[in-house]
Tab-separated table of C-alpha atoms and ligand atoms in Angstrom:
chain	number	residue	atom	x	y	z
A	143	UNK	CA	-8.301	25.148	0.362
A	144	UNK	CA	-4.706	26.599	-1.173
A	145	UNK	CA	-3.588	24.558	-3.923
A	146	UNK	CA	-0.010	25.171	-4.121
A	147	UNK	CA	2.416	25.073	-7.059
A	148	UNK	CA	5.552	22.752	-7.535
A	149	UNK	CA	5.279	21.217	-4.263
A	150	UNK	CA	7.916	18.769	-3.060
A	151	UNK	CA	6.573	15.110	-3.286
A	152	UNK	CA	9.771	13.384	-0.978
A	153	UNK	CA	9.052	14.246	2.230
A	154	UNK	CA	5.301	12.948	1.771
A	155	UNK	CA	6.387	9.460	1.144
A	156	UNK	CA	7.932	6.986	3.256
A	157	UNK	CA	10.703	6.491	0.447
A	158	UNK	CA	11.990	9.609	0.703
A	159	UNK	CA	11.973	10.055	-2.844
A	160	UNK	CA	10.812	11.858	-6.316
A	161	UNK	CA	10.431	15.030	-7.950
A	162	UNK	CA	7.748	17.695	-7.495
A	163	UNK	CA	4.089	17.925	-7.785
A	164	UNK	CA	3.363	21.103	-10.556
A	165	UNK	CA	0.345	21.068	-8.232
A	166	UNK	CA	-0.613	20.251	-4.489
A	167	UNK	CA	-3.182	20.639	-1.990
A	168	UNK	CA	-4.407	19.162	0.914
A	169	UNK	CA	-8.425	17.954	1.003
A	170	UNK	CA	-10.082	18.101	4.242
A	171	UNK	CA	-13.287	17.639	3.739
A	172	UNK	CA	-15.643	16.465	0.836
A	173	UNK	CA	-15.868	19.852	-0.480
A	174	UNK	CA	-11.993	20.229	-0.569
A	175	UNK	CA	-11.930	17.089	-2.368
A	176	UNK	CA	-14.683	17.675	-5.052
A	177	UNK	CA	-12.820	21.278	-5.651
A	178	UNK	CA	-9.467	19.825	-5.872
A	179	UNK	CA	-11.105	17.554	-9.011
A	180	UNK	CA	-12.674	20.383	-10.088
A	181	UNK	CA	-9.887	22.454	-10.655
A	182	UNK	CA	-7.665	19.423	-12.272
A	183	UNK	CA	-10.452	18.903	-14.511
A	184	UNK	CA	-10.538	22.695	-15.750
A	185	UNK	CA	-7.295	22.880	-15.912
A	186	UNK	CA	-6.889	19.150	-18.052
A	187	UNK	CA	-4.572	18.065	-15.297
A	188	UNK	CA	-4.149	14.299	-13.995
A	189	UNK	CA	-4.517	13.707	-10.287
A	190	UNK	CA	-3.272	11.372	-8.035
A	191	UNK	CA	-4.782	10.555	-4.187
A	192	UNK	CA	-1.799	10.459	-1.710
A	193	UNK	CA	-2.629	8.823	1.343
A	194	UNK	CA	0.551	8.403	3.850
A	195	UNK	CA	3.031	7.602	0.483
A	196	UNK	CA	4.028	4.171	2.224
A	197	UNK	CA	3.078	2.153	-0.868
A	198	UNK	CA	4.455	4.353	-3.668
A	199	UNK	CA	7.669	5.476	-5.426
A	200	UNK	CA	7.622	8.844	-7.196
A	201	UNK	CA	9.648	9.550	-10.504
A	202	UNK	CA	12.168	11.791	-9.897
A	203	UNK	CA	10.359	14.414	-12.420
A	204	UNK	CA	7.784	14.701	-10.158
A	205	UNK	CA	4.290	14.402	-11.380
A	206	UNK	CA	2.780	17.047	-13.760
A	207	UNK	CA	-0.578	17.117	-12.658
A	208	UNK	CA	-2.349	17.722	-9.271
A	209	UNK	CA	-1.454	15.793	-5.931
A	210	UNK	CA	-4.207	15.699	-3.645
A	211	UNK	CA	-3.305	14.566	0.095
A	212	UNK	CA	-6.319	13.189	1.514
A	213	UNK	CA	-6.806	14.772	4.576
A	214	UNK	CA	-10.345	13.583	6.160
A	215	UNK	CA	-9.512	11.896	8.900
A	216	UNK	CA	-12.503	11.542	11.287
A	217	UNK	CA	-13.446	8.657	12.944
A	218	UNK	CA	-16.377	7.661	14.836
A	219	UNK	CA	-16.947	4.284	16.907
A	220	UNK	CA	-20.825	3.647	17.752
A	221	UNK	CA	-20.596	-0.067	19.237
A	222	UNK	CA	-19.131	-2.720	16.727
A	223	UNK	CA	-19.403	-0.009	13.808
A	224	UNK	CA	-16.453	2.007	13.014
A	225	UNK	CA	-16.360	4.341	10.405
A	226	UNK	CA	-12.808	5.886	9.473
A	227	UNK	CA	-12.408	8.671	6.773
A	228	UNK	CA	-9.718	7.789	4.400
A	229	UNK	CA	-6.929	9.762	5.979
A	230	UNK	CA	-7.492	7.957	9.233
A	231	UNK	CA	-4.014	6.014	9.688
A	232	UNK	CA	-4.270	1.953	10.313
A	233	UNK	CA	-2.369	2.691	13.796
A	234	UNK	CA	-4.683	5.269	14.612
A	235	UNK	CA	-7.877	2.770	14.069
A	236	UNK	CA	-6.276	0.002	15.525
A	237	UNK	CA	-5.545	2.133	18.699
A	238	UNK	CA	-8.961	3.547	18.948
A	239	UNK	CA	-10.717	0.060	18.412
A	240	UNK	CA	-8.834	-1.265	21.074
A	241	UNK	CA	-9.772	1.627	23.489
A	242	UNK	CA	-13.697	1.024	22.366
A	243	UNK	CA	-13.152	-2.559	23.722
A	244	UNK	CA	-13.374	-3.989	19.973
A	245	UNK	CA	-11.186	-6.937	18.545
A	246	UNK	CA	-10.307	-7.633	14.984
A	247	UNK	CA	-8.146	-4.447	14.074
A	248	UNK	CA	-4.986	-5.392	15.848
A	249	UNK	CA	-3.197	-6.957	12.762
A	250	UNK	CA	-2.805	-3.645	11.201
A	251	UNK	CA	-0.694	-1.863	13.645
A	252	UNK	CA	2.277	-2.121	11.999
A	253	UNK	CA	0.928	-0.872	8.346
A	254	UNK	CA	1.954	2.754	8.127
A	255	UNK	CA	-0.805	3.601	5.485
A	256	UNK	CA	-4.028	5.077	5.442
A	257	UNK	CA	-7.355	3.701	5.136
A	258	UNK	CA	-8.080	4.873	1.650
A	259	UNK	CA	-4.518	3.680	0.581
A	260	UNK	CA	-5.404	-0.031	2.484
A	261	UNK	CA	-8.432	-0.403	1.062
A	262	UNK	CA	-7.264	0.440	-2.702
A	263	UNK	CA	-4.466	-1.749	-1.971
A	264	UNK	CA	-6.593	-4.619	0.375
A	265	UNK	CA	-3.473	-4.546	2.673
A	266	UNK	CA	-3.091	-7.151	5.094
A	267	UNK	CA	-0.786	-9.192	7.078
A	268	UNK	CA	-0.588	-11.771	9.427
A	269	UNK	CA	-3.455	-13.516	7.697
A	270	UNK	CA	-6.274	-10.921	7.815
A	271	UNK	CA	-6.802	-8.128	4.897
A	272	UNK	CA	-9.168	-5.119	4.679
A	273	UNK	CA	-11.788	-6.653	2.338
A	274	UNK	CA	-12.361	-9.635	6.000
A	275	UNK	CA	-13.263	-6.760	8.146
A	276	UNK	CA	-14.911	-4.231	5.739
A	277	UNK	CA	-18.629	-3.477	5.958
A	278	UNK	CA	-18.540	-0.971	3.177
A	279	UNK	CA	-16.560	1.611	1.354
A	280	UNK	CA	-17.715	5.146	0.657
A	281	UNK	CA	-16.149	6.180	-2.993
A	282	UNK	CA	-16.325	9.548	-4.494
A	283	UNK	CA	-16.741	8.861	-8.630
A	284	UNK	CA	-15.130	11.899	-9.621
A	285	UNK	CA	-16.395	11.670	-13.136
A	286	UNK	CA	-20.082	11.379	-11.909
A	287	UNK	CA	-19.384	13.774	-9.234
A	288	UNK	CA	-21.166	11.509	-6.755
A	289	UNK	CA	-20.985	9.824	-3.783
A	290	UNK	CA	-21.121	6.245	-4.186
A	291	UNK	CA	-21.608	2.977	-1.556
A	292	UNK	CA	-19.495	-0.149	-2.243
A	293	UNK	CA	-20.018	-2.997	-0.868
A	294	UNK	CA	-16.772	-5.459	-0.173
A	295	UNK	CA	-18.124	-7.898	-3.124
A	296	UNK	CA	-18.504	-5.133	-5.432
A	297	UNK	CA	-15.064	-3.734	-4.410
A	298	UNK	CA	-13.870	-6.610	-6.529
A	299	UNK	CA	-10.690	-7.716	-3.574
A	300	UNK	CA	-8.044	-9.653	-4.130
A	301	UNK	CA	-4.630	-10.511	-3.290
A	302	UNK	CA	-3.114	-6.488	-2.795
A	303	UNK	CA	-5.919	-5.383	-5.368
A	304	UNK	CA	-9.482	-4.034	-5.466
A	305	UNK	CA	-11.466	-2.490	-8.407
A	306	UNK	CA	-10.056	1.044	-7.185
A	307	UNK	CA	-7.103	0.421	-8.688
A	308	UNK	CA	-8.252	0.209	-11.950
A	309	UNK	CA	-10.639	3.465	-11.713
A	310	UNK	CA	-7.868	6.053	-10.873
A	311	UNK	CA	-11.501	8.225	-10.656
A	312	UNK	CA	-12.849	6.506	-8.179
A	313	UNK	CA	-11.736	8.016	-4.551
A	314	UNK	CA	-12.133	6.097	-1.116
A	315	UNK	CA	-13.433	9.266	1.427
A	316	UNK	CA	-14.414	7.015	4.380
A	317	UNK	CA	-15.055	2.907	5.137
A	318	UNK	CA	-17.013	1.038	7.593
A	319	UNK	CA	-15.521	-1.655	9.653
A	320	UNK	CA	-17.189	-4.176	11.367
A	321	UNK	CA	-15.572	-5.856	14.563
A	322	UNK	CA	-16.417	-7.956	17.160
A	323	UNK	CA	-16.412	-6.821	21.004
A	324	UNK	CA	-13.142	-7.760	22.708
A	325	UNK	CA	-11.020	-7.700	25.804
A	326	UNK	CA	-8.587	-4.559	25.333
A	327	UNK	CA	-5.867	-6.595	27.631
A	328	UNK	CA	-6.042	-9.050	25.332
A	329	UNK	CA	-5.529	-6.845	21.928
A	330	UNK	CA	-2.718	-5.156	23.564
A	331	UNK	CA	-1.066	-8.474	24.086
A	332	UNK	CA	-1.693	-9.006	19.908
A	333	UNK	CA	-0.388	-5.668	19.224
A	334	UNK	CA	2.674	-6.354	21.185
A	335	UNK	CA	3.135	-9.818	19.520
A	336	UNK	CA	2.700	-8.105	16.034
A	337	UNK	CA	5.096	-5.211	16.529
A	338	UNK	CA	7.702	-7.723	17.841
A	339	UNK	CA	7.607	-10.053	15.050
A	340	UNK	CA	7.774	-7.220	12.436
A	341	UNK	CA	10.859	-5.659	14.545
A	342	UNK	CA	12.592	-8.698	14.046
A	343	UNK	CA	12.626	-9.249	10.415
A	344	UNK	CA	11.689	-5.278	8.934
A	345	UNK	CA	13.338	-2.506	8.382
A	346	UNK	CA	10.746	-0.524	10.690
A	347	UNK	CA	11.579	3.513	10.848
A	348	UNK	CA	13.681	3.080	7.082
A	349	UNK	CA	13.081	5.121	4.043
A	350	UNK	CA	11.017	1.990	2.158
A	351	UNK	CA	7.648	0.992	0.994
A	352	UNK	CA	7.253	-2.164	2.494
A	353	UNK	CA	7.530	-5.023	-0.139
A	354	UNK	CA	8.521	-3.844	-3.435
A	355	UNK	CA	6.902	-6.552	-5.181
A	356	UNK	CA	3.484	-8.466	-4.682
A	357	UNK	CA	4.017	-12.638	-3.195
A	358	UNK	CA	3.491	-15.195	-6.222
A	359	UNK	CA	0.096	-16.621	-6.526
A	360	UNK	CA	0.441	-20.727	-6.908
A	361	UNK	CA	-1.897	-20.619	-9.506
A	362	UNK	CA	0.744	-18.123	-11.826
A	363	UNK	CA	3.272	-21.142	-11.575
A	364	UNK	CA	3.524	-25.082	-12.978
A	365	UNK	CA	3.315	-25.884	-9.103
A	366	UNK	CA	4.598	-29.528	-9.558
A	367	UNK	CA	7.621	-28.712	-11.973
A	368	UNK	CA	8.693	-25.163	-9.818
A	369	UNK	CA	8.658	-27.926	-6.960
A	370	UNK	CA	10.728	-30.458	-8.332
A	371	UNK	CA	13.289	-28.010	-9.268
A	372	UNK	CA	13.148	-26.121	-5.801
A	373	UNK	CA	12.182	-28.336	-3.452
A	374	UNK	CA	12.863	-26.261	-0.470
A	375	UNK	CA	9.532	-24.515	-2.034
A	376	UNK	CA	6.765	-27.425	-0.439
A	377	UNK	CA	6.825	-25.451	2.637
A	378	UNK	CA	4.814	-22.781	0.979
A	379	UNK	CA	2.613	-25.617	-0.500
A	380	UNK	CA	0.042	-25.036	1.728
A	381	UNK	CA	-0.095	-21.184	1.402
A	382	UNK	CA	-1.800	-19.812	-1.646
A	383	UNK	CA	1.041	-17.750	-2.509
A	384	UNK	CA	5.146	-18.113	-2.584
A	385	UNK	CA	7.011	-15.278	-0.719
A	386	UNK	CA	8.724	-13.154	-3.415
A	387	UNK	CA	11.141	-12.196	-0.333
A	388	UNK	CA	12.199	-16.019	-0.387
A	389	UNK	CA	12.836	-16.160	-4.359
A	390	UNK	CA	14.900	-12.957	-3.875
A	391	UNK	CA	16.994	-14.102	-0.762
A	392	UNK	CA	17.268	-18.176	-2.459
A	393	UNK	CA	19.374	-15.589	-5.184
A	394	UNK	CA	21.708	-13.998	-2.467
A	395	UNK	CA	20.431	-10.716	-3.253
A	396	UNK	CA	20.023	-9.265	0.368
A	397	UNK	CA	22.298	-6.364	0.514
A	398	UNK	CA	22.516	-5.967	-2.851
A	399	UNK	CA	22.669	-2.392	-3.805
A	400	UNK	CA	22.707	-0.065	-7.276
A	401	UNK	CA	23.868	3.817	-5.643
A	402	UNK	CA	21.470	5.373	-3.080
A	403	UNK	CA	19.451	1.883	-2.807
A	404	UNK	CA	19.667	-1.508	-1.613
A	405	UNK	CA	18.304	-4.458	-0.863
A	406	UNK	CA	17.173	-5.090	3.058
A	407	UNK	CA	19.784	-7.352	4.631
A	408	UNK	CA	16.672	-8.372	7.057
A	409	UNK	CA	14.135	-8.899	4.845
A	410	UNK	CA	14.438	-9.558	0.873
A	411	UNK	CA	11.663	-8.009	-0.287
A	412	UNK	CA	12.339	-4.318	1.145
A	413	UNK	CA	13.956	-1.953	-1.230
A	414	UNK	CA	15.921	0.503	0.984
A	415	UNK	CA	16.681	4.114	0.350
A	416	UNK	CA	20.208	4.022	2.264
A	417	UNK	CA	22.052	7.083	0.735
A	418	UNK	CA	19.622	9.384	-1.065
A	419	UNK	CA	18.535	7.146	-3.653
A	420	UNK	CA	16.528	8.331	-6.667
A	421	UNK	CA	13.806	6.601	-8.335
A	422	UNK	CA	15.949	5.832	-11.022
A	423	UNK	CA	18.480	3.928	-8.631
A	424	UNK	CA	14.978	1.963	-7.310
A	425	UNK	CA	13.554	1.284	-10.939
A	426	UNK	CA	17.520	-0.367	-11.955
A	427	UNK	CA	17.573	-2.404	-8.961
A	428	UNK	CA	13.567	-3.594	-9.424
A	429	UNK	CA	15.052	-4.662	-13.133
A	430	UNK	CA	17.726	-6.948	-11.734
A	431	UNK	CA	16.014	-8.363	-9.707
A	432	UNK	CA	12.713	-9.233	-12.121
A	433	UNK	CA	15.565	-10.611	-14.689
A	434	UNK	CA	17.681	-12.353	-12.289
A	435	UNK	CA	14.154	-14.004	-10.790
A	436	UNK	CA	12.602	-14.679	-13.983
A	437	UNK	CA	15.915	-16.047	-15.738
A	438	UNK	CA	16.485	-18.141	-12.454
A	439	UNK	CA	12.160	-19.755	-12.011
A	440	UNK	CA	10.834	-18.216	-15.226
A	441	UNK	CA	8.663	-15.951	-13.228
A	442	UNK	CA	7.615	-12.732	-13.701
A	443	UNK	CA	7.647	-11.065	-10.403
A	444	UNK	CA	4.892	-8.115	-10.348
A	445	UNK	CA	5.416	-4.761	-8.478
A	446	UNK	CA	3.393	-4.243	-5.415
A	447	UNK	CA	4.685	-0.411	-4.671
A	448	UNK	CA	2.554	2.092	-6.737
A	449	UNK	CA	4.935	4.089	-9.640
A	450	UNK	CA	3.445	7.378	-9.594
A	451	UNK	CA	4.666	10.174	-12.621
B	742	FAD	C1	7.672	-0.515	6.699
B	742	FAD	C2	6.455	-0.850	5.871
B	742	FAD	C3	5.715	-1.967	6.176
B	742	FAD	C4	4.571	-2.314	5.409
B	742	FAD	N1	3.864	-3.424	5.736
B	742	FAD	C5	2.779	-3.756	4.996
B	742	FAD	C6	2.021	-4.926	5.306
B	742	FAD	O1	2.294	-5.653	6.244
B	742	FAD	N2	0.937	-5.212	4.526
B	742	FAD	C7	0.580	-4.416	3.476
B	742	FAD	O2	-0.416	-4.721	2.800
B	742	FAD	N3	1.281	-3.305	3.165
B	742	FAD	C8	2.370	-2.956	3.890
B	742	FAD	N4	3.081	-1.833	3.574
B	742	FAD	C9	2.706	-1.022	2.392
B	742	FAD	C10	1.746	0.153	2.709
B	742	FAD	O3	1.877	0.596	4.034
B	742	FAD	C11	0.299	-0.264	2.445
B	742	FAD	O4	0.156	-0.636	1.103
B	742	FAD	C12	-0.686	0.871	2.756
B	742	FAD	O5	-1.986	0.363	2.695
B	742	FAD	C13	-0.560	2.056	1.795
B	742	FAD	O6	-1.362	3.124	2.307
B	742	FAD	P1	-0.937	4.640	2.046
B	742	FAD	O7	-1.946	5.516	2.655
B	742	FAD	O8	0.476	4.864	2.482
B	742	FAD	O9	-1.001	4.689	0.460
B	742	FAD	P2	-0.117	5.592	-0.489
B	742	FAD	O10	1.273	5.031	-0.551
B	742	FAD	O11	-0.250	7.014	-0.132
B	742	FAD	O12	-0.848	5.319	-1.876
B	742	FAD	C14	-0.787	4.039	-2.486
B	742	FAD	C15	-1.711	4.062	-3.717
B	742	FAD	O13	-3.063	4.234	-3.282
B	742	FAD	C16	-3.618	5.413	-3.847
B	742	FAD	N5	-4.484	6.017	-2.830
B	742	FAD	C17	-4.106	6.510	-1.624
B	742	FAD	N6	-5.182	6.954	-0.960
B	742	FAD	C18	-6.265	6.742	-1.758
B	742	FAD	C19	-7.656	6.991	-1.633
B	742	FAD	N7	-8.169	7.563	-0.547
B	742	FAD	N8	-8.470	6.648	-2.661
B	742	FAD	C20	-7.966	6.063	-3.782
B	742	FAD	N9	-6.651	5.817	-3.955
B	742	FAD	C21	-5.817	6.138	-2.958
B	742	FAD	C22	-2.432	6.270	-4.241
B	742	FAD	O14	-2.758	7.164	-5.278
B	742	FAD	C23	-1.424	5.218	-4.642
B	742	FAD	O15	-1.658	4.791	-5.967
B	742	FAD	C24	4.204	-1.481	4.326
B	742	FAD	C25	4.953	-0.328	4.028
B	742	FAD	C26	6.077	-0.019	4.788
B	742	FAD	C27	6.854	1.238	4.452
């Protein structure tokens, strides 16, 4: 495996932007991987896992350690048990379940991530997330230098969060899914309905990272006071969380935009890189916004796209 020096970070991330990495390579297989940690850890380097960069923004110094792409991206389909390497994109899996005549995947078509980044991040949409149709997650503990088998109640999910996210260590290689047999007509039809309704109100093909910050959890507010003082808010009352996208747009702040970035005119809670935006354009804009939401509701919005430097 070559681990290259000062390696451009952009072009790996669906943003478009940040600095280098003083060190790259690309792990295709376990023994890529365990090298790749290896040589960070001789070296006393940091490391980061990039999966397809759809979920992160990278400081525009780059990142003085060692970026590791994951590249293992096999996938094998024996019945209702699919197990996808890390790399494996969520379109990929969701086309190949379909083909296998399985059901349950079709949701993620429209997440342009990996597996490893989904699971670390238990995307979801549309009312499904990874940790409802995970059997298991293979981790490699990279301070144990091990192999190790977690199981979706030890993976500790919640709302856009898992335990990987607080053991930067610990590295998703590969993840069982369980489905249920399906009618492939019938998934297509899903697939179709998904991608439609996403085309209508995202910014699908822009330089983004989906929603910049994570949807309010009811139980972070005083429900009955936020209520009183917003009452177009009781239409969420029966969701656990409130759409950050609709506490941004109740603020007129679609379209808003600090030099190379602005806000989505479609959809609130997309940052958009419209004119070769840096991360320092991205991090004034998230500022605004967190003081113009918390001085407006007195809450503190929290980021869901990963800061990596
Ligand atoms: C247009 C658009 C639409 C989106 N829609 C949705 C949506 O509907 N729902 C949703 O949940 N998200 C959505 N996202 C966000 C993003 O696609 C998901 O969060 C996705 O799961 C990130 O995967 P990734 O491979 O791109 O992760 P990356 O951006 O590469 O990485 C994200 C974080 O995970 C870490 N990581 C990556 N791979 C691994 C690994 N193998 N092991 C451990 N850590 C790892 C990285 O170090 C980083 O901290 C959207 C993004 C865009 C641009």
């Amino acid at each position: 495996m070559e681990i290259r020096e000062h390696v451009e970070l952009r072009p790996h991330t669906v943003f478009k932007i940040g600095g280098r990495a003083r060190y790259f390579c690309e792990a295709r297989t376990l023994e890529d991987l365990r090298d790749a940690v290896h040589f960070a850890r001789e070296k006393g380097l940091r490391f980061f896992l990039l999966g397809a960069g759809s979920n992160m923004l990278v400081s525009d110094r780059g990142f003085d350690g060692l970026a590791i792409k994951m590249g293992l991206a096999h996938c094998s389909i024996n019945g209702a048990r699919v197990e996808a390497d890390a790399g494996v994109s969520m379109a990929r899996l969701t086309a190949e379940t379909i083909r296998a005549g399985l059901a349950g995947f079709e949701w993620a078509i429209g997440i342009p991530g990996t597996i490893g980044g989904s699971v670390r991040g238990n995307a979801g949409c549309y009312g499904t997330e990874m940790k409802d149709v995970l059997h298991s997650v293979s981790v490699f503990d990279s301070e144990a230098d091990r192999i190790r088998i977690f199981s979706p109640r030890e993976c500790n999910f919640g709302y856009r969060d898992s335990i990987f996210k607080k053991r930067p260590s610990w590295i998703v290689v590969s993840a069982i899914v369980h489905l249920e047999p399906g009618d492939p007509a019938r998934s297509q039809k899903l697939v179709a309905e998904f991608s439609e309704r996403r085309s209508r109100t995202q910014d699908i093909g822009s330089r983004c990272a989906g929603c910049m910050f994570k949807n309010v959890p009811w139980g972070a507010v005083d429900k009955s006071s936020l209520t009183k003082k917003i009452p177009e808010l009781q239409k969420f009352s029966r969701d656990p969380v409130i759409p950050a996208a609709f506490l941004i747009d109740r603020l007129d702040l679609k379209g808003i935009k600090i030099r190379g970035v602005a806000i989505s005119t479609r959809h609130a809670n997309y940052f958009v890189n419209v004119d070769n935006s840096t991360a320092e354009d991205v991090m004034a804009l998230v500022s605004l916004v967190k003081d113009r939401v918390r001085r407006s509701y007195g809450i503190l919005l929290d980021e869901e796209v990963q800061f990596i430097a």
